[in-house]
């Protein structure tokens, strides 16, 4: 292998390592003593990015155990490594075989989709068997005002609603956005109280800002 090819492969290895570091940091769990400023500094991003990506209303109000998405700066860093990957592709034919994995991965995802849809259908059927989603929501402690003002505009009352980043009745990237109607309801109530002080305040914020 000539020196030019070796250099290109070395650069690619460095670029790949950089990508792996960024991707592993796309979700961060708040620890004791953390602030948004320290999190932003440690992950090469800004407080404003974290606020926007995670829909945080108060930069001074974060909680231990809370998870933040840091996708914004990961996406921004990706183009920087593209030239190195392209250089290897032109110098070494082995890169072609690596690239060929992409269609196979896409096919695997397509094949998995029907199974995922079936699982969603089964979950919905189970919920229906024990009463409507609204009835379960109310039985778990939710209020009609919270349902009308937050659940319906956020998810349309679909317990499995997802846009790829946010999930569930209240559309969140936190763990409480998954699971049964009861667990999601409790998660929404806890979130409304801890973040806004009360369910009523959370409803008012959602009405004024279009998100919560």
Tab-separated table of N, CA and C in Angstrom, residues 53-158:
chain	number	residue	atom	x	y	z
A	53	UNK	N	-33.888	22.374	21.130
A	53	UNK	CA	-34.084	20.960	20.790
A	53	UNK	C	-34.997	20.269	21.796
A	54	UNK	N	-34.876	20.629	23.085
A	54	UNK	CA	-35.635	19.935	24.132
A	54	UNK	C	-36.852	20.706	24.624
A	55	UNK	N	-37.169	21.843	23.984
A	55	UNK	CA	-38.344	22.636	24.336
A	55	UNK	C	-38.356	22.998	25.830
A	56	UNK	N	-37.241	23.498	26.308
A	56	UNK	CA	-37.118	23.872	27.718
A	56	UNK	C	-37.508	25.340	27.874
A	57	UNK	N	-38.445	25.616	28.777
A	57	UNK	CA	-38.927	26.980	28.960
A	57	UNK	C	-38.017	27.791	29.874
A	58	UNK	N	-37.467	27.150	30.901
A	58	UNK	CA	-36.662	27.856	31.895
A	58	UNK	C	-35.274	27.237	31.938
A	59	UNK	N	-34.256	27.997	31.511
A	59	UNK	CA	-32.891	27.482	31.444
A	59	UNK	C	-32.320	27.177	32.823
A	60	UNK	N	-32.921	27.736	33.864
A	60	UNK	CA	-32.415	27.521	35.216
A	60	UNK	C	-33.123	26.370	35.932
A	61	UNK	N	-34.056	25.713	35.224
A	61	UNK	CA	-34.853	24.657	35.862
A	61	UNK	C	-34.619	23.331	35.158
A	62	UNK	N	-33.629	22.563	35.639
A	62	UNK	CA	-33.380	21.225	35.123
A	62	UNK	C	-33.303	20.276	36.315
A	63	UNK	N	-33.479	18.978	36.044
A	63	UNK	CA	-33.611	18.015	37.120
A	63	UNK	C	-32.640	16.852	36.940
A	64	UNK	N	-32.138	16.360	38.062
A	64	UNK	CA	-31.257	15.189	38.039
A	64	UNK	C	-32.023	14.009	37.452
A	65	UNK	N	-31.420	13.313	36.500
A	65	UNK	CA	-32.067	12.185	35.842
A	65	UNK	C	-32.773	12.564	34.559
A	66	UNK	N	-32.971	13.863	34.321
A	66	UNK	CA	-33.633	14.325	33.093
A	66	UNK	C	-32.697	14.105	31.903
A	67	UNK	N	-33.258	13.722	30.767
A	67	UNK	CA	-32.458	13.455	29.574
A	67	UNK	C	-32.637	14.562	28.548
A	68	UNK	N	-31.514	14.991	27.974
A	68	UNK	CA	-31.543	16.008	26.928
A	68	UNK	C	-31.042	15.419	25.619
A	69	UNK	N	-31.722	15.773	24.545
A	69	UNK	CA	-31.259	15.415	23.209
A	69	UNK	C	-30.238	16.449	22.753
A	70	UNK	N	-29.105	15.978	22.228
A	70	UNK	CA	-28.065	16.876	21.736
A	70	UNK	C	-27.867	16.679	20.246
A	71	UNK	N	-28.969	16.276	19.524
A	71	UNK	CA	-28.891	15.970	18.096
A	71	UNK	C	-28.440	17.156	17.267
A	72	UNK	N	-28.746	18.377	17.738
A	72	UNK	CA	-28.502	19.557	16.928
A	72	UNK	C	-27.030	19.689	16.545
A	73	UNK	N	-26.119	19.563	17.560
A	73	UNK	CA	-24.721	19.716	17.245
A	73	UNK	C	-24.139	18.479	16.572
A	74	UNK	N	-24.765	17.280	16.784
A	74	UNK	CA	-24.299	16.080	16.092
A	74	UNK	C	-24.513	16.212	14.598
A	75	UNK	N	-25.722	16.701	14.214
A	75	UNK	CA	-26.026	16.890	12.807
A	75	UNK	C	-25.084	17.915	12.193
A	76	UNK	N	-24.748	18.982	12.967
A	76	UNK	CA	-23.899	20.033	12.434
A	76	UNK	C	-22.488	19.540	12.194
A	77	UNK	N	-22.028	18.560	12.975
A	77	UNK	CA	-20.655	18.098	12.848
A	77	UNK	C	-20.470	17.078	11.740
A	78	UNK	N	-21.549	16.437	11.297
A	78	UNK	CA	-21.436	15.362	10.317
A	78	UNK	C	-20.788	15.776	9.007
A	79	UNK	N	-21.169	16.952	8.374
A	79	UNK	CA	-20.577	17.318	7.093
A	79	UNK	C	-19.065	17.448	7.156
A	80	UNK	N	-18.523	17.796	8.360
A	80	UNK	CA	-17.091	18.021	8.452
A	80	UNK	C	-16.294	16.771	8.140
A	81	UNK	N	-16.837	15.566	8.345
A	81	UNK	CA	-16.071	14.354	8.131
A	81	UNK	C	-16.300	13.755	6.755
A	82	UNK	N	-17.240	14.320	5.990
A	82	UNK	CA	-17.560	13.777	4.682
A	82	UNK	C	-16.366	13.783	3.731
A	83	UNK	N	-15.570	14.901	3.659
A	83	UNK	CA	-14.445	14.893	2.725
A	83	UNK	C	-13.461	13.763	2.996
A	84	UNK	N	-13.196	13.447	4.277
A	84	UNK	CA	-12.258	12.379	4.578
A	84	UNK	C	-12.775	11.043	4.073
A	85	UNK	N	-14.089	10.799	4.262
A	85	UNK	CA	-14.680	9.557	3.784
A	85	UNK	C	-14.599	9.467	2.268
A	86	UNK	N	-14.814	10.597	1.577
A	86	UNK	CA	-14.761	10.614	0.123
A	86	UNK	C	-13.347	10.341	-0.372
A	87	UNK	N	-12.340	10.865	0.345
A	87	UNK	CA	-10.954	10.659	-0.067
A	87	UNK	C	-10.599	9.181	-0.032
A	88	UNK	N	-11.069	8.486	1.003
A	88	UNK	CA	-10.770	7.063	1.092
A	88	UNK	C	-11.455	6.294	-0.032
A	89	UNK	N	-12.688	6.706	-0.357
A	89	UNK	CA	-13.435	6.014	-1.406
A	89	UNK	C	-12.716	6.096	-2.740
A	90	UNK	N	-12.043	7.228	-3.016
A	90	UNK	CA	-11.359	7.387	-4.303
A	90	UNK	C	-10.000	6.693	-4.315
A	91	UNK	N	-9.389	6.457	-3.141
A	91	UNK	CA	-8.067	5.862	-3.086
A	91	UNK	C	-8.102	4.359	-2.865
A	92	UNK	N	-9.178	3.836	-2.272
A	92	UNK	CA	-9.206	2.424	-1.890
A	92	UNK	C	-10.534	1.801	-2.282
A	93	UNK	N	-10.539	0.785	-3.113
A	93	UNK	CA	-11.778	0.178	-3.602
A	93	UNK	C	-12.562	-0.502	-2.485
A	94	UNK	N	-11.907	-0.778	-1.352
A	94	UNK	CA	-12.601	-1.426	-0.237
A	94	UNK	C	-13.742	-0.567	0.274
A	95	UNK	N	-13.640	0.776	0.105
A	95	UNK	CA	-14.689	1.673	0.563
A	95	UNK	C	-15.997	1.383	-0.153
A	96	UNK	N	-15.905	0.893	-1.396
A	96	UNK	CA	-17.114	0.588	-2.169
A	96	UNK	C	-17.926	-0.509	-1.490
A	97	UNK	N	-17.230	-1.536	-0.980
A	97	UNK	CA	-17.944	-2.638	-0.329
A	97	UNK	C	-18.596	-2.177	0.959
A	98	UNK	N	-17.970	-1.192	1.662
A	98	UNK	CA	-18.574	-0.653	2.875
A	98	UNK	C	-19.845	0.106	2.526
A	99	UNK	N	-19.777	0.907	1.442
A	99	UNK	CA	-20.938	1.685	1.033
A	99	UNK	C	-22.097	0.795	0.633
A	100	UNK	N	-21.781	-0.408	0.126
A	100	UNK	CA	-22.847	-1.299	-0.344
A	100	UNK	C	-23.695	-1.842	0.792
A	101	UNK	N	-23.241	-1.643	2.033
A	101	UNK	CA	-24.007	-2.114	3.181
A	101	UNK	C	-25.286	-1.291	3.328
A	102	UNK	N	-25.256	-0.011	2.886
A	102	UNK	CA	-26.408	0.873	3.078
A	102	UNK	C	-27.697	0.329	2.488
A	103	UNK	N	-27.711	-0.139	1.197
A	103	UNK	CA	-28.974	-0.678	0.667
A	103	UNK	C	-29.499	-1.860	1.471
A	104	UNK	N	-28.568	-2.723	1.931
A	104	UNK	CA	-28.996	-3.887	2.715
A	104	UNK	C	-29.644	-3.438	4.020
A	105	UNK	N	-29.037	-2.386	4.647
A	105	UNK	CA	-29.609	-1.883	5.894
A	105	UNK	C	-30.990	-1.303	5.663
A	106	UNK	N	-31.154	-0.571	4.545
A	106	UNK	CA	-32.457	0.012	4.229
A	106	UNK	C	-33.506	-1.073	4.018
A	107	UNK	N	-33.087	-2.162	3.342
A	107	UNK	CA	-34.015	-3.263	3.091
A	107	UNK	C	-34.445	-3.912	4.399
A	108	UNK	N	-33.466	-4.071	5.327
A	108	UNK	CA	-33.781	-4.690	6.612
A	108	UNK	C	-34.784	-3.850	7.380
A	109	UNK	N	-34.611	-2.501	7.319
A	109	UNK	CA	-35.540	-1.610	8.011
A	109	UNK	C	-36.929	-1.726	7.412
A	110	UNK	N	-36.990	-1.805	6.049
A	110	UNK	CA	-38.287	-1.913	5.376
A	110	UNK	C	-39.001	-3.200	5.759
A	111	UNK	N	-38.221	-4.296	5.876
A	111	UNK	CA	-38.817	-5.576	6.233
A	111	UNK	C	-39.321	-5.569	7.671
A	112	UNK	N	-38.634	-4.772	8.527
A	112	UNK	CA	-39.025	-4.736	9.933
A	112	UNK	C	-40.270	-3.896	10.161
A	113	UNK	N	-40.562	-2.980	9.220
A	113	UNK	CA	-41.681	-2.056	9.392
A	113	UNK	C	-43.020	-2.744	9.623
A	114	UNK	N	-43.387	-3.774	8.826
A	114	UNK	CA	-44.689	-4.419	9.055
A	114	UNK	C	-44.823	-4.984	10.459
A	115	UNK	N	-43.733	-5.566	10.983
A	115	UNK	CA	-43.796	-6.132	12.324
A	115	UNK	C	-44.058	-5.041	13.340
A	116	UNK	N	-43.399	-3.864	13.137
A	116	UNK	CA	-43.602	-2.745	14.045
A	116	UNK	C	-45.040	-2.273	13.995
A	117	UNK	N	-45.602	-2.199	12.776
A	117	UNK	CA	-46.987	-1.766	12.623
A	117	UNK	C	-47.938	-2.733	13.320
A	118	UNK	N	-47.635	-4.035	13.201
A	118	UNK	CA	-48.476	-5.042	13.843
A	118	UNK	C	-48.457	-4.873	15.355
A	119	UNK	N	-47.251	-4.563	15.889
A	119	UNK	CA	-47.138	-4.381	17.328
A	119	UNK	C	-47.950	-3.182	17.780
A	120	UNK	N	-47.928	-2.106	16.966
A	120	UNK	CA	-48.699	-0.915	17.297
A	120	UNK	C	-50.187	-1.218	17.314
A	121	UNK	N	-50.631	-1.994	16.303
A	121	UNK	CA	-52.042	-2.356	16.222
A	121	UNK	C	-52.465	-3.168	17.432
A	122	UNK	N	-51.587	-4.097	17.837
A	122	UNK	CA	-51.902	-4.945	18.979
A	122	UNK	C	-52.013	-4.116	20.253
A	123	UNK	N	-51.090	-3.136	20.421
A	123	UNK	CA	-51.122	-2.277	21.603
A	123	UNK	C	-52.396	-1.474	21.654
A	124	UNK	N	-52.789	-0.930	20.482
A	124	UNK	CA	-54.007	-0.131	20.420
A	124	UNK	C	-55.229	-0.980	20.766
A	125	UNK	N	-55.241	-2.211	20.257
A	125	UNK	CA	-56.364	-3.098	20.532
A	125	UNK	C	-56.461	-3.402	22.017
A	126	UNK	N	-55.312	-3.596	22.659
A	126	UNK	CA	-55.291	-3.893	24.086
A	126	UNK	C	-55.865	-2.729	24.875
A	127	UNK	N	-55.494	-1.499	24.463
A	127	UNK	CA	-56.007	-0.327	25.152
A	127	UNK	C	-57.513	-0.243	25.012
A	128	UNK	N	-58.003	-0.526	23.813
A	128	UNK	CA	-59.436	-0.459	23.575
A	128	UNK	C	-60.194	-1.465	24.425
A	129	UNK	N	-59.550	-2.615	24.652
A	129	UNK	CA	-60.223	-3.680	25.401
A	129	UNK	C	-60.493	-3.266	26.837
A	130	UNK	N	-59.691	-2.340	27.378
A	130	UNK	CA	-59.875	-1.937	28.764
A	130	UNK	C	-60.474	-0.543	28.876
A	131	UNK	N	-61.119	-0.070	27.823
A	131	UNK	CA	-61.730	1.248	27.828
A	131	UNK	C	-60.999	2.176	26.871
A	132	UNK	N	-61.625	3.279	26.527
A	132	UNK	CA	-60.996	4.221	25.610
A	132	UNK	C	-59.754	4.833	26.246
A	133	UNK	N	-58.878	5.371	25.389
A	133	UNK	CA	-57.667	6.017	25.894
A	133	UNK	C	-58.027	7.152	26.847
A	134	UNK	N	-59.064	7.902	26.498
A	134	UNK	CA	-59.498	9.008	27.364
A	134	UNK	C	-59.937	8.495	28.732
A	135	UNK	N	-60.733	7.407	28.729
A	135	UNK	CA	-61.201	6.852	30.005
A	135	UNK	C	-60.036	6.393	30.868
A	136	UNK	N	-59.048	5.747	30.241
A	136	UNK	CA	-57.870	5.294	30.988
A	136	UNK	C	-57.068	6.482	31.505
A	137	UNK	N	-56.990	7.526	30.702
A	137	UNK	CA	-56.270	8.741	31.084
A	137	UNK	C	-56.911	9.368	32.320
A	138	UNK	N	-58.239	9.496	32.310
A	138	UNK	CA	-58.949	10.069	33.447
A	138	UNK	C	-58.825	9.170	34.673
A	139	UNK	N	-58.934	7.850	34.461
A	139	UNK	CA	-58.835	6.900	35.576
A	139	UNK	C	-57.462	6.955	36.228
A	140	UNK	N	-56.426	7.310	35.464
A	140	UNK	CA	-55.062	7.355	35.989
A	140	UNK	C	-54.746	8.691	36.656
A	141	UNK	N	-55.716	9.602	36.723
A	141	UNK	CA	-55.501	10.867	37.411
A	141	UNK	C	-55.448	12.074	36.507
A	142	UNK	N	-55.529	11.861	35.185
A	142	UNK	CA	-55.515	12.982	34.260
A	142	UNK	C	-56.805	13.779	34.340
A	143	UNK	N	-56.762	15.004	33.859
A	143	UNK	CA	-57.952	15.856	33.879
A	143	UNK	C	-58.445	16.098	32.462
A	144	UNK	N	-59.724	16.436	32.351
A	144	UNK	CA	-60.277	16.703	31.026
A	144	UNK	C	-59.614	17.927	30.400
A	145	UNK	N	-59.236	18.911	31.240
A	145	UNK	CA	-58.567	20.113	30.733
A	145	UNK	C	-57.203	19.772	30.158
A	146	UNK	N	-56.462	18.893	30.848
A	146	UNK	CA	-55.142	18.479	30.367
A	146	UNK	C	-55.283	17.694	29.062
A	147	UNK	N	-56.298	16.864	28.991
A	147	UNK	CA	-56.551	16.091	27.766
A	147	UNK	C	-56.869	17.019	26.594
A	148	UNK	N	-57.791	17.964	26.824
A	148	UNK	CA	-58.240	18.853	25.753
A	148	UNK	C	-57.156	19.834	25.314
A	149	UNK	N	-56.430	20.391	26.294
A	149	UNK	CA	-55.486	21.473	26.004
A	149	UNK	C	-54.082	21.008	25.661
A	150	UNK	N	-53.698	19.796	26.081
A	150	UNK	CA	-52.334	19.329	25.826
A	150	UNK	C	-52.308	18.038	25.014
A	151	UNK	N	-53.028	17.015	25.496
A	151	UNK	CA	-52.969	15.713	24.826
A	151	UNK	C	-53.466	15.788	23.382
A	152	UNK	N	-54.632	16.360	23.181
A	152	UNK	CA	-55.204	16.385	21.836
A	152	UNK	C	-54.373	17.179	20.832
A	153	UNK	N	-53.927	18.408	21.163
A	153	UNK	CA	-53.098	19.124	20.188
A	153	UNK	C	-51.713	18.494	19.998
A	154	UNK	N	-51.204	17.789	21.021
A	154	UNK	CA	-49.873	17.199	20.908
A	154	UNK	C	-49.889	15.884	20.139
A	155	UNK	N	-50.852	14.995	20.454
A	155	UNK	CA	-50.817	13.644	19.882
A	155	UNK	C	-52.141	13.189	19.281
A	156	UNK	N	-53.182	13.999	19.404
A	156	UNK	CA	-54.493	13.575	18.927
A	156	UNK	C	-55.068	12.445	19.755
A	157	UNK	N	-54.531	12.230	20.944
A	157	UNK	CA	-55.027	11.170	21.822
A	157	UNK	C	-54.485	9.797	21.482
A	158	UNK	N	-53.449	9.739	20.623
A	158	UNK	CA	-52.844	8.465	20.220
A	158	UNK	C	-51.676	8.140	21.133
